[in-house]
Amino acid sequence: MSKKQRQLHLNLFVSPMGHHEAAWRHPQSNLDQLLDFSLYQRLAAKAEAAKLDSLFFADRVATSPNAAKYGAIGGYEPLTLLSALAVVTQRIGLIATVSTSFNEPFNLARRFASLDHLSRGRAGWNIITSGTDAEAQNFNYEQIPEHAARYERAREFLDVATKLWDSWEDDALVRDKEAGVFADSSKVHELNHKGDHFSVKGPLNISRGPQGRPLLVQAGSSQNGRHFAAEYAEAIFTAQQTFEEAESFYKDMKQRAVQLNRLPEHIVILPGICPIIGRTEEEAKEKEAKLVELSNPALSLLMLSNRIGFDLTGYPLDGPMPQLPVEEVRGHQSRTSLIVEMAHRENLTLRQVLERLAGGRGHRTITGTPQQIADVMEHWFKNGAADGFNIMPQLMAGGLEDFLDLVVPELQRRGLFRTEYTGTTLRDHYELPYPGSQFAVTPVSTKIETNWYSA
């Protein structure tokens, strides 16, 4: 492993009003800006000025009349928004969620290659398989396909997308006006892929992007999700409630990478944290109490029921969290398991579970001073539980500034985070290698020593 001093990687998970379910109701939130591009431009500029690695936009392709009533709508399509942000930012990475269940490899590969060119090498793809019947019913399904089937499709989908990005070798473009040759046809490759889910001839109709391929991100923590991530992911967004759980997940994923002949440092693990920050503990707790006061249990119960695929609306809020057959969940298995384990470990009522989830949907919520937030981050980072963090401010108005203006400088004082960018691409920020085309005569070697992680 490199002797270079490790530093945190920080990604901003952008939710325009904040990640708390009640953030849109907060007096500081300006709802008129929800679809105002200038809001996103300002958020991106602030994150870039603080030298964060990347911005990330999630996506869910369904809503309902009841969800809309309580503000649970999707907003901008991520790739569209990031294409616009690409031209008003210079260095920060741009990561978009796109589902393998409801797209085709050729269209997706082309869109991400376009974003990588537009941003000069800052594109990243958060690969999801989606997990709700409501989403499936917008794409010709009656219900979401079972968990294993979705990952089988995702594996073939990613294989095809990768071949499409690689279908143009790095030096395929000749652009010789006198000879009349634009590209070396021997370095532009047809795929002729025929599989269980896709038939794609190729090649891609846009040349290779500045990064070769977009940075590949994955967020599932089920057994299927872990195996998929160990094979393909270069960064992992994960939800872990305790240090012990995060440490176990971190070690498991690094060991899986080694077993697949990958360098473990080439998988960057970023647990989500949802901070509420005050200059004193009392101030932080007052901010948290305000969000709890604005919460709506009806919305929280609806969102939880949709997420786990079980209707909980008939259960008493002040009764215990019911036992749920996690193994039967077709959708978000790992998150359902996390929620059930948290509730039973801490003996929480259903109402208490809803309050905990309202701030981060299962991600670690932290309320405290900048120093206390930095202490938690440093402990996880230095003790084998994280390579960095997916930052999810519970309230964006003011909360983002609190993190960027108070916590980031504290991390910099401790030597844990950069003060300047040292590269120009998203792969540079995450210290990940450029992937050579698999069609090139001399592809990039990935052979490694297998004793990196023995703890």
Short mmCIF file of C-alpha atoms in Angstrom, two decimals:
data_model
loop_
_atom_site.label_atom_id
_atom_site.label_comp_id
_atom_site.label_asym_id
_atom_site.label_seq_id
_atom_site.Cartn_x
_atom_site.Cartn_y
_atom_site.Cartn_z
CA MET A 1 0.00 0.00 0.00
CA SER A 2 1.28 3.50 -0.77
CA LYS A 3 3.07 5.32 2.05
CA LYS A 4 1.50 8.58 0.90
CA GLN A 5 -0.57 10.26 3.62
CA ARG A 6 -4.19 9.24 3.13
CA GLN A 7 -6.78 11.96 2.92
CA LEU A 8 -10.55 11.87 3.08
CA HIS A 9 -12.73 11.85 0.00
CA LEU A 10 -15.87 13.97 0.40
CA ASN A 11 -18.89 13.76 -1.86
CA LEU A 12 -21.86 16.11 -1.53
CA PHE A 13 -25.16 14.27 -1.94
CA VAL A 14 -27.32 17.12 -3.22
CA SER A 15 -30.93 17.35 -2.11
CA PRO A 16 -32.10 20.87 -2.94
CA MET A 17 -33.90 21.58 0.36
CA GLY A 18 -32.05 19.03 2.50
CA HIS A 19 -32.13 15.34 3.36
CA HIS A 20 -34.52 15.63 6.28
CA GLU A 21 -38.08 14.85 5.22
CA ALA A 22 -39.26 18.12 6.78
CA ALA A 23 -36.51 20.28 5.26
CA TRP A 24 -38.88 21.75 2.66
CA ARG A 25 -41.12 23.04 5.49
CA HIS A 26 -38.30 24.82 7.29
CA PRO A 27 -38.52 28.65 7.38
CA GLN A 28 -35.06 28.91 5.78
CA SER A 29 -36.02 26.80 2.76
CA ASN A 30 -37.04 28.76 -0.34
CA LEU A 31 -39.42 26.53 -2.29
CA ASP A 32 -39.51 28.96 -5.20
CA GLN A 33 -35.94 27.85 -5.97
CA LEU A 34 -36.69 24.14 -6.22
CA LEU A 35 -36.55 24.12 -10.03
CA ASP A 36 -34.40 27.24 -10.33
CA PHE A 37 -31.07 26.29 -11.90
CA SER A 38 -29.31 29.12 -10.09
CA LEU A 39 -29.85 27.24 -6.79
CA TYR A 40 -27.95 24.20 -8.05
CA GLN A 41 -25.28 26.40 -9.57
CA ARG A 42 -24.71 28.10 -6.21
CA LEU A 43 -24.58 24.78 -4.33
CA ALA A 44 -22.07 23.39 -6.84
CA ALA A 45 -19.93 26.53 -6.66
CA LYS A 46 -19.79 26.36 -2.85
CA ALA A 47 -18.84 22.68 -2.88
CA GLU A 48 -16.19 23.29 -5.52
CA ALA A 49 -14.73 26.25 -3.59
CA ALA A 50 -14.36 23.89 -0.60
CA LYS A 51 -12.50 21.39 -2.88
CA LEU A 52 -14.98 18.55 -2.44
CA ASP A 53 -14.37 15.55 -4.68
CA SER A 54 -17.81 15.40 -6.25
CA LEU A 55 -21.50 16.18 -6.37
CA PHE A 56 -24.04 13.37 -6.46
CA PHE A 57 -27.69 13.35 -7.51
CA ALA A 58 -29.93 10.41 -6.67
CA ASP A 59 -32.99 9.50 -8.70
CA ARG A 60 -36.28 7.72 -8.24
CA VAL A 61 -38.58 7.40 -11.22
CA ALA A 62 -41.95 7.36 -9.49
CA THR A 63 -44.16 9.39 -7.21
CA SER A 64 -47.82 9.27 -6.23
CA PRO A 65 -50.57 11.76 -5.40
CA ASN A 66 -50.05 11.14 -1.66
CA ALA A 67 -46.27 11.44 -1.94
CA ALA A 68 -46.62 14.65 -3.94
CA LYS A 69 -48.92 16.02 -1.22
CA TYR A 70 -46.05 15.75 1.26
CA GLY A 71 -43.32 16.97 -1.07
CA ALA A 72 -41.84 13.61 -2.09
CA ILE A 73 -41.26 14.25 -5.80
CA GLY A 74 -38.21 13.61 -7.95
CA GLY A 75 -37.29 16.95 -9.49
CA TYR A 76 -34.68 17.24 -12.21
CA GLU A 77 -33.43 14.21 -14.12
CA PRO A 78 -29.80 13.93 -12.93
CA LEU A 79 -27.93 13.65 -16.24
CA THR A 80 -29.79 16.64 -17.64
CA LEU A 81 -28.96 18.73 -14.60
CA LEU A 82 -25.32 17.65 -14.47
CA SER A 83 -24.86 18.48 -18.14
CA ALA A 84 -25.84 22.05 -17.29
CA LEU A 85 -23.63 22.10 -14.18
CA ALA A 86 -20.71 20.82 -16.25
CA VAL A 87 -20.43 24.18 -18.03
CA VAL A 88 -20.57 26.32 -14.86
CA THR A 89 -18.02 24.32 -12.82
CA GLN A 90 -14.40 23.48 -13.51
CA ARG A 91 -13.07 20.76 -11.22
CA ILE A 92 -15.69 19.09 -9.05
CA GLY A 93 -16.89 15.61 -10.08
CA LEU A 94 -20.45 15.06 -11.31
CA ILE A 95 -22.14 11.76 -10.37
CA ALA A 96 -25.61 10.80 -11.61
CA THR A 97 -27.86 7.90 -10.64
CA VAL A 98 -29.25 5.89 -13.55
CA SER A 99 -31.05 2.55 -13.21
CA THR A 100 -30.07 -0.55 -15.16
CA SER A 101 -33.63 -1.87 -14.81
CA PHE A 102 -35.31 0.81 -16.91
CA ASN A 103 -32.69 1.84 -19.49
CA GLU A 104 -30.71 0.42 -22.42
CA PRO A 105 -26.89 0.18 -22.43
CA PHE A 106 -26.33 2.06 -25.68
CA ASN A 107 -28.34 5.13 -24.70
CA LEU A 108 -26.82 5.22 -21.24
CA ALA A 109 -23.24 4.78 -22.48
CA ARG A 110 -23.74 7.57 -24.98
CA ARG A 111 -25.20 9.97 -22.40
CA PHE A 112 -22.38 9.38 -19.92
CA ALA A 113 -19.72 9.68 -22.62
CA SER A 114 -21.33 12.98 -23.59
CA LEU A 115 -21.22 14.21 -19.98
CA ASP A 116 -17.60 13.14 -19.65
CA HIS A 117 -16.69 15.16 -22.75
CA LEU A 118 -18.76 18.18 -21.68
CA SER A 119 -17.15 18.20 -18.23
CA ARG A 120 -13.64 17.33 -19.46
CA GLY A 121 -13.46 14.15 -17.46
CA ARG A 122 -15.67 14.58 -14.41
CA ALA A 123 -18.53 12.13 -15.01
CA GLY A 124 -19.56 9.36 -12.61
CA TRP A 125 -22.38 6.81 -12.75
CA ASN A 126 -24.15 5.60 -9.61
CA ILE A 127 -25.40 2.20 -10.75
CA ILE A 128 -28.72 1.12 -9.27
CA THR A 129 -31.19 -1.64 -10.07
CA SER A 130 -34.19 0.25 -8.55
CA GLY A 131 -36.36 -1.41 -5.95
CA THR A 132 -40.03 -0.42 -5.90
CA ASP A 133 -43.16 -1.58 -7.67
CA ALA A 134 -44.18 2.04 -8.23
CA GLU A 135 -41.11 2.58 -10.39
CA ALA A 136 -41.54 -0.72 -12.23
CA GLN A 137 -45.14 0.21 -13.09
CA ASN A 138 -43.87 3.20 -15.08
CA PHE A 139 -41.86 0.85 -17.32
CA ASN A 140 -44.22 -1.92 -18.42
CA TYR A 141 -43.85 -4.12 -15.31
CA GLU A 142 -46.54 -5.07 -12.83
CA GLN A 143 -43.98 -5.36 -10.05
CA ILE A 144 -40.25 -4.95 -9.60
CA PRO A 145 -38.33 -8.05 -10.75
CA GLU A 146 -36.82 -10.11 -7.95
CA HIS A 147 -33.55 -9.03 -6.41
CA ALA A 148 -31.24 -11.61 -8.03
CA ALA A 149 -32.81 -11.11 -11.47
CA ARG A 150 -32.21 -7.35 -11.31
CA TYR A 151 -28.54 -7.89 -10.55
CA GLU A 152 -28.19 -10.43 -13.37
CA ARG A 153 -29.51 -7.81 -15.79
CA ALA A 154 -27.28 -5.15 -14.22
CA ARG A 155 -24.18 -7.29 -14.68
CA GLU A 156 -24.84 -7.78 -18.40
CA PHE A 157 -25.87 -4.13 -18.74
CA LEU A 158 -22.57 -2.93 -17.29
CA ASP A 159 -20.58 -5.39 -19.39
CA VAL A 160 -22.17 -3.97 -22.55
CA ALA A 161 -21.80 -0.34 -21.44
CA THR A 162 -18.12 -0.88 -20.65
CA LYS A 163 -17.49 -2.44 -24.05
CA LEU A 164 -19.23 0.52 -25.69
CA TRP A 165 -17.01 3.04 -23.86
CA ASP A 166 -14.00 0.93 -24.83
CA SER A 167 -15.12 0.50 -28.45
CA TRP A 168 -13.04 3.54 -29.38
CA GLU A 169 -9.41 3.10 -28.44
CA ASP A 170 -7.58 6.10 -26.99
CA ASP A 171 -5.75 6.90 -30.23
CA ALA A 172 -8.56 6.01 -32.63
CA LEU A 173 -9.11 9.62 -33.70
CA VAL A 174 -6.71 10.51 -36.55
CA ARG A 175 -8.34 13.67 -37.95
CA ASP A 176 -6.03 13.77 -40.95
CA LYS A 177 -7.58 16.30 -43.32
CA GLU A 178 -5.12 15.72 -46.17
CA ALA A 179 -5.51 11.96 -46.15
CA GLY A 180 -9.25 12.22 -45.60
CA VAL A 181 -9.13 9.90 -42.58
CA PHE A 182 -11.04 10.98 -39.49
CA ALA A 183 -10.59 7.80 -37.42
CA ASP A 184 -8.49 4.65 -37.63
CA SER A 185 -11.16 2.05 -38.33
CA SER A 186 -8.95 -0.73 -36.90
CA LYS A 187 -9.25 1.00 -33.53
CA VAL A 188 -13.03 1.40 -33.58
CA HIS A 189 -14.64 -1.89 -32.60
CA GLU A 190 -18.00 -3.54 -33.05
CA LEU A 191 -19.25 -5.48 -30.03
CA ASN A 192 -21.71 -7.87 -31.67
CA HIS A 193 -22.97 -8.65 -28.18
CA LYS A 194 -25.84 -11.12 -27.86
CA GLY A 195 -26.83 -12.05 -24.33
CA ASP A 196 -29.81 -12.98 -22.20
CA HIS A 197 -30.99 -9.37 -21.90
CA PHE A 198 -29.33 -7.31 -24.63
CA SER A 199 -28.29 -7.47 -28.26
CA VAL A 200 -25.94 -4.62 -29.16
CA LYS A 201 -23.80 -4.33 -32.27
CA GLY A 202 -21.82 -1.16 -31.50
CA PRO A 203 -19.54 0.69 -31.67
CA LEU A 204 -20.58 3.76 -29.70
CA ASN A 205 -21.20 6.78 -31.91
CA ILE A 206 -19.08 9.13 -29.80
CA SER A 207 -15.36 8.78 -29.14
CA ARG A 208 -13.83 7.78 -25.83
CA GLY A 209 -14.22 10.29 -23.01
CA PRO A 210 -11.36 12.01 -21.17
CA GLN A 211 -11.60 9.45 -18.33
CA GLY A 212 -11.96 6.46 -20.63
CA ARG A 213 -15.06 5.46 -18.72
CA PRO A 214 -17.11 7.34 -16.12
CA LEU A 215 -16.28 6.58 -12.50
CA LEU A 216 -18.45 3.62 -11.47
CA VAL A 217 -20.32 4.00 -8.17
CA GLN A 218 -22.59 1.48 -6.45
CA ALA A 219 -24.79 1.76 -3.38
CA GLY A 220 -26.27 -1.67 -2.62
CA SER A 221 -25.15 -3.52 0.51
CA SER A 222 -27.10 -6.77 0.14
CA GLN A 223 -25.09 -9.90 -0.68
CA ASN A 224 -25.93 -9.45 -4.37
CA GLY A 225 -25.03 -5.78 -4.10
CA ARG A 226 -21.71 -6.48 -2.36
CA HIS A 227 -20.67 -9.04 -4.92
CA PHE A 228 -21.59 -6.68 -7.75
CA ALA A 229 -19.68 -3.81 -6.10
CA ALA A 230 -16.60 -5.95 -5.50
CA GLU A 231 -16.54 -6.83 -9.20
CA TYR A 232 -17.20 -3.42 -10.71
CA ALA A 233 -17.52 -0.46 -8.32
CA GLU A 234 -14.79 2.13 -7.95
CA ALA A 235 -16.66 3.98 -5.20
CA ILE A 236 -19.36 2.71 -2.85
CA PHE A 237 -22.03 4.84 -1.19
CA THR A 238 -23.16 2.91 1.88
CA ALA A 239 -25.40 3.40 4.91
CA GLN A 240 -23.92 2.27 8.22
CA GLN A 241 -25.33 3.16 11.65
CA THR A 242 -22.43 2.24 13.92
CA PHE A 243 -18.65 2.19 13.72
CA GLU A 244 -18.66 -1.58 14.17
CA GLU A 245 -21.04 -2.09 11.25
CA ALA A 246 -19.03 0.30 9.07
CA GLU A 247 -15.76 -1.41 10.00
CA SER A 248 -17.19 -4.83 9.15
CA PHE A 249 -18.54 -3.63 5.80
CA TYR A 250 -15.24 -1.90 4.94
CA LYS A 251 -13.16 -4.97 5.71
CA ASP A 252 -15.55 -7.26 3.83
CA MET A 253 -15.49 -5.13 0.67
CA LYS A 254 -11.70 -4.74 0.68
CA GLN A 255 -11.24 -8.49 1.11
CA ARG A 256 -13.73 -9.22 -1.68
CA ALA A 257 -11.75 -6.90 -3.95
CA VAL A 258 -8.52 -8.78 -3.23
CA GLN A 259 -10.22 -12.11 -3.91
CA LEU A 260 -11.23 -10.77 -7.34
CA ASN A 261 -7.65 -9.67 -8.07
CA ARG A 262 -8.44 -5.98 -7.63
CA LEU A 263 -6.43 -3.45 -5.68
CA PRO A 264 -8.50 -2.74 -2.54
CA GLU A 265 -7.60 0.96 -2.62
CA HIS A 266 -9.34 1.09 -6.00
CA ILE A 267 -12.68 0.77 -4.20
CA VAL A 268 -13.35 4.00 -2.29
CA ILE A 269 -15.90 3.41 0.49
CA LEU A 270 -18.03 6.41 1.49
CA PRO A 271 -20.61 5.97 4.27
CA GLY A 272 -23.36 8.57 4.32
CA ILE A 273 -23.47 11.02 7.20
CA CYS A 274 -26.33 13.45 7.83
CA PRO A 275 -25.02 16.27 10.02
CA ILE A 276 -26.79 18.98 11.96
CA ILE A 277 -24.09 21.40 13.10
CA GLY A 278 -24.10 24.07 15.77
CA ARG A 279 -21.33 26.18 17.24
CA THR A 280 -22.41 24.60 20.52
CA GLU A 281 -24.13 21.30 21.26
CA GLU A 282 -27.19 23.20 22.48
CA GLU A 283 -27.47 25.10 19.20
CA ALA A 284 -27.17 21.88 17.20
CA LYS A 285 -29.85 20.17 19.28
CA GLU A 286 -32.18 23.16 18.86
CA LYS A 287 -31.79 22.87 15.07
CA GLU A 288 -32.55 19.16 15.25
CA ALA A 289 -35.62 19.74 17.43
CA LYS A 290 -37.00 22.22 14.91
CA LEU A 291 -36.82 19.64 12.12
CA VAL A 292 -38.45 16.98 14.32
CA GLU A 293 -41.24 19.46 15.13
CA LEU A 294 -41.88 19.95 11.41
CA SER A 295 -41.93 16.22 10.64
CA ASN A 296 -45.11 14.53 9.47
CA PRO A 297 -45.47 10.92 10.67
CA ALA A 298 -47.94 10.18 7.87
CA LEU A 299 -45.30 11.02 5.26
CA SER A 300 -42.59 9.16 7.16
CA LEU A 301 -44.75 6.04 7.41
CA LEU A 302 -45.68 6.23 3.72
CA MET A 303 -42.06 6.57 2.64
CA LEU A 304 -40.90 3.74 4.88
CA SER A 305 -43.68 1.46 3.64
CA ASN A 306 -42.80 2.22 0.02
CA ARG A 307 -39.10 1.65 0.64
CA ILE A 308 -39.39 -1.74 2.30
CA GLY A 309 -42.40 -3.01 0.38
CA PHE A 310 -44.58 -3.63 3.46
CA ASP A 311 -47.58 -1.58 4.49
CA LEU A 312 -46.96 -0.32 8.02
CA THR A 313 -49.79 2.21 8.13
CA GLY A 314 -51.97 0.03 10.38
CA TYR A 315 -49.39 -0.36 13.14
CA PRO A 316 -49.47 1.86 16.26
CA LEU A 317 -46.81 4.56 16.15
CA ASP A 318 -45.94 4.13 19.81
CA GLY A 319 -45.77 0.35 19.61
CA PRO A 320 -42.68 -1.68 18.76
CA MET A 321 -41.29 -1.91 15.26
CA PRO A 322 -42.92 -5.06 13.81
CA GLN A 323 -40.87 -8.04 12.76
CA LEU A 324 -40.38 -8.02 9.00
CA PRO A 325 -39.38 -10.96 6.77
CA VAL A 326 -36.32 -9.24 5.27
CA GLU A 327 -35.49 -12.25 3.12
CA GLU A 328 -38.79 -11.80 1.27
CA VAL A 329 -38.16 -8.17 0.33
CA ARG A 330 -38.00 -7.78 -3.44
CA GLY A 331 -36.75 -4.20 -3.32
CA HIS A 332 -34.21 -2.58 -0.97
CA GLN A 333 -33.02 -5.60 1.01
CA SER A 334 -29.92 -4.12 2.64
CA ARG A 335 -31.65 -0.93 3.78
CA THR A 336 -34.62 -2.88 5.15
CA SER A 337 -32.24 -5.09 7.10
CA LEU A 338 -30.42 -2.04 8.50
CA ILE A 339 -33.68 -0.45 9.66
CA VAL A 340 -34.97 -3.62 11.33
CA GLU A 341 -31.64 -4.28 13.07
CA MET A 342 -31.42 -0.67 14.32
CA ALA A 343 -34.98 -0.76 15.69
CA HIS A 344 -34.52 -4.02 17.54
CA ARG A 345 -30.98 -3.27 18.75
CA GLU A 346 -32.10 0.01 20.33
CA ASN A 347 -35.63 -1.15 21.26
CA LEU A 348 -37.20 1.71 19.30
CA THR A 349 -40.91 2.32 18.83
CA LEU A 350 -42.21 2.76 15.30
CA ARG A 351 -42.45 6.53 15.91
CA GLN A 352 -38.82 6.65 17.06
CA VAL A 353 -37.74 4.70 13.99
CA LEU A 354 -39.55 7.22 11.78
CA GLU A 355 -37.84 10.14 13.54
CA ARG A 356 -34.44 8.53 13.06
CA LEU A 357 -35.08 7.78 9.39
CA ALA A 358 -36.49 11.24 8.66
CA GLY A 359 -33.01 12.74 8.83
CA GLY A 360 -31.24 10.35 6.49
CA ARG A 361 -33.28 7.28 5.50
CA GLY A 362 -30.95 4.96 7.43
CA HIS A 363 -27.69 6.87 7.03
CA ARG A 364 -25.79 7.91 10.17
CA THR A 365 -27.21 11.14 11.60
CA ILE A 366 -24.87 13.29 13.72
CA THR A 367 -25.85 16.33 15.76
CA GLY A 368 -23.04 18.35 17.32
CA THR A 369 -20.28 20.92 16.99
CA PRO A 370 -17.83 21.04 14.05
CA GLN A 371 -15.19 19.46 16.26
CA GLN A 372 -17.51 16.63 17.29
CA ILE A 373 -18.49 15.94 13.67
CA ALA A 374 -14.81 15.96 12.65
CA ASP A 375 -13.96 13.62 15.56
CA VAL A 376 -16.42 10.99 14.30
CA MET A 377 -15.19 11.31 10.72
CA GLU A 378 -11.54 11.05 11.77
CA HIS A 379 -12.22 8.00 13.97
CA TRP A 380 -14.00 6.12 11.18
CA PHE A 381 -11.38 7.14 8.61
CA LYS A 382 -8.30 6.25 10.65
CA ASN A 383 -9.66 2.99 12.04
CA GLY A 384 -10.72 1.09 8.95
CA ALA A 385 -14.37 2.06 8.55
CA ALA A 386 -14.30 4.63 5.71
CA ASP A 387 -12.19 6.16 2.95
CA GLY A 388 -14.31 9.29 3.12
CA PHE A 389 -17.94 10.28 3.43
CA ASN A 390 -21.08 10.97 1.44
CA ILE A 391 -22.19 14.27 2.99
CA MET A 392 -25.98 14.64 3.34
CA PRO A 393 -26.94 17.89 5.13
CA GLN A 394 -30.33 17.44 6.79
CA LEU A 395 -31.13 21.06 5.97
CA MET A 396 -29.40 22.49 2.91
CA ALA A 397 -30.12 26.17 3.63
CA GLY A 398 -27.49 26.99 6.23
CA GLY A 399 -26.61 23.33 6.85
CA LEU A 400 -24.38 23.07 3.80
CA GLU A 401 -22.57 26.28 4.74
CA ASP A 402 -22.12 24.96 8.29
CA PHE A 403 -20.36 21.89 6.94
CA LEU A 404 -18.26 23.68 4.31
CA ASP A 405 -17.34 26.68 6.49
CA LEU A 406 -16.89 24.94 9.84
CA VAL A 407 -16.23 21.21 9.44
CA VAL A 408 -14.10 21.23 6.26
CA PRO A 409 -11.58 23.76 7.71
CA GLU A 410 -11.38 21.61 10.86
CA LEU A 411 -10.59 18.55 8.73
CA GLN A 412 -7.99 20.56 6.82
CA ARG A 413 -6.35 21.71 10.08
CA ARG A 414 -6.02 18.04 11.02
CA GLY A 415 -4.38 17.25 7.68
CA LEU A 416 -7.30 15.00 6.70
CA PHE A 417 -8.57 16.86 3.62
CA ARG A 418 -7.07 18.70 0.68
CA THR A 419 -6.76 22.48 0.53
CA GLU A 420 -6.39 22.49 -3.27
CA TYR A 421 -7.29 20.18 -6.12
CA THR A 422 -4.28 18.32 -7.48
CA GLY A 423 -5.96 16.90 -10.58
CA THR A 424 -8.62 17.79 -13.11
CA THR A 425 -10.73 14.65 -13.50
CA LEU A 426 -13.01 12.78 -11.11
CA ARG A 427 -10.61 9.84 -11.24
CA ASP A 428 -7.82 12.19 -10.20
CA HIS A 429 -9.80 13.31 -7.16
CA TYR A 430 -10.51 9.74 -6.07
CA GLU A 431 -6.94 8.67 -6.87
CA LEU A 432 -8.13 6.01 -9.29
CA PRO A 433 -6.32 4.86 -12.43
CA TYR A 434 -7.27 5.51 -16.02
CA PRO A 435 -8.83 2.33 -17.46
CA GLY A 436 -7.37 1.24 -20.78
CA SER A 437 -9.64 -0.04 -23.55
CA GLN A 438 -10.17 -3.79 -23.38
CA PHE A 439 -9.88 -3.84 -27.17
CA ALA A 440 -6.39 -2.34 -27.18
CA VAL A 441 -3.49 -4.67 -28.01
CA THR A 442 -1.79 -3.88 -24.69
CA PRO A 443 -4.52 -3.34 -22.07
CA VAL A 444 -3.78 -1.89 -18.63
CA SER A 445 -2.65 -4.61 -16.22
CA THR A 446 -4.65 -5.10 -13.04
CA LYS A 447 -2.61 -7.96 -11.53
CA ILE A 448 -1.95 -7.32 -7.82
CA GLU A 449 -0.42 -8.80 -4.73
CA THR A 450 -3.08 -10.47 -2.58
CA ASN A 451 -1.78 -9.75 0.91
CA TRP A 452 -2.81 -6.08 1.15
CA TYR A 453 -5.59 -6.58 3.70
CA SER A 454 -4.94 -9.13 6.39
CA ALA A 455 -6.31 -7.39 9.48
#
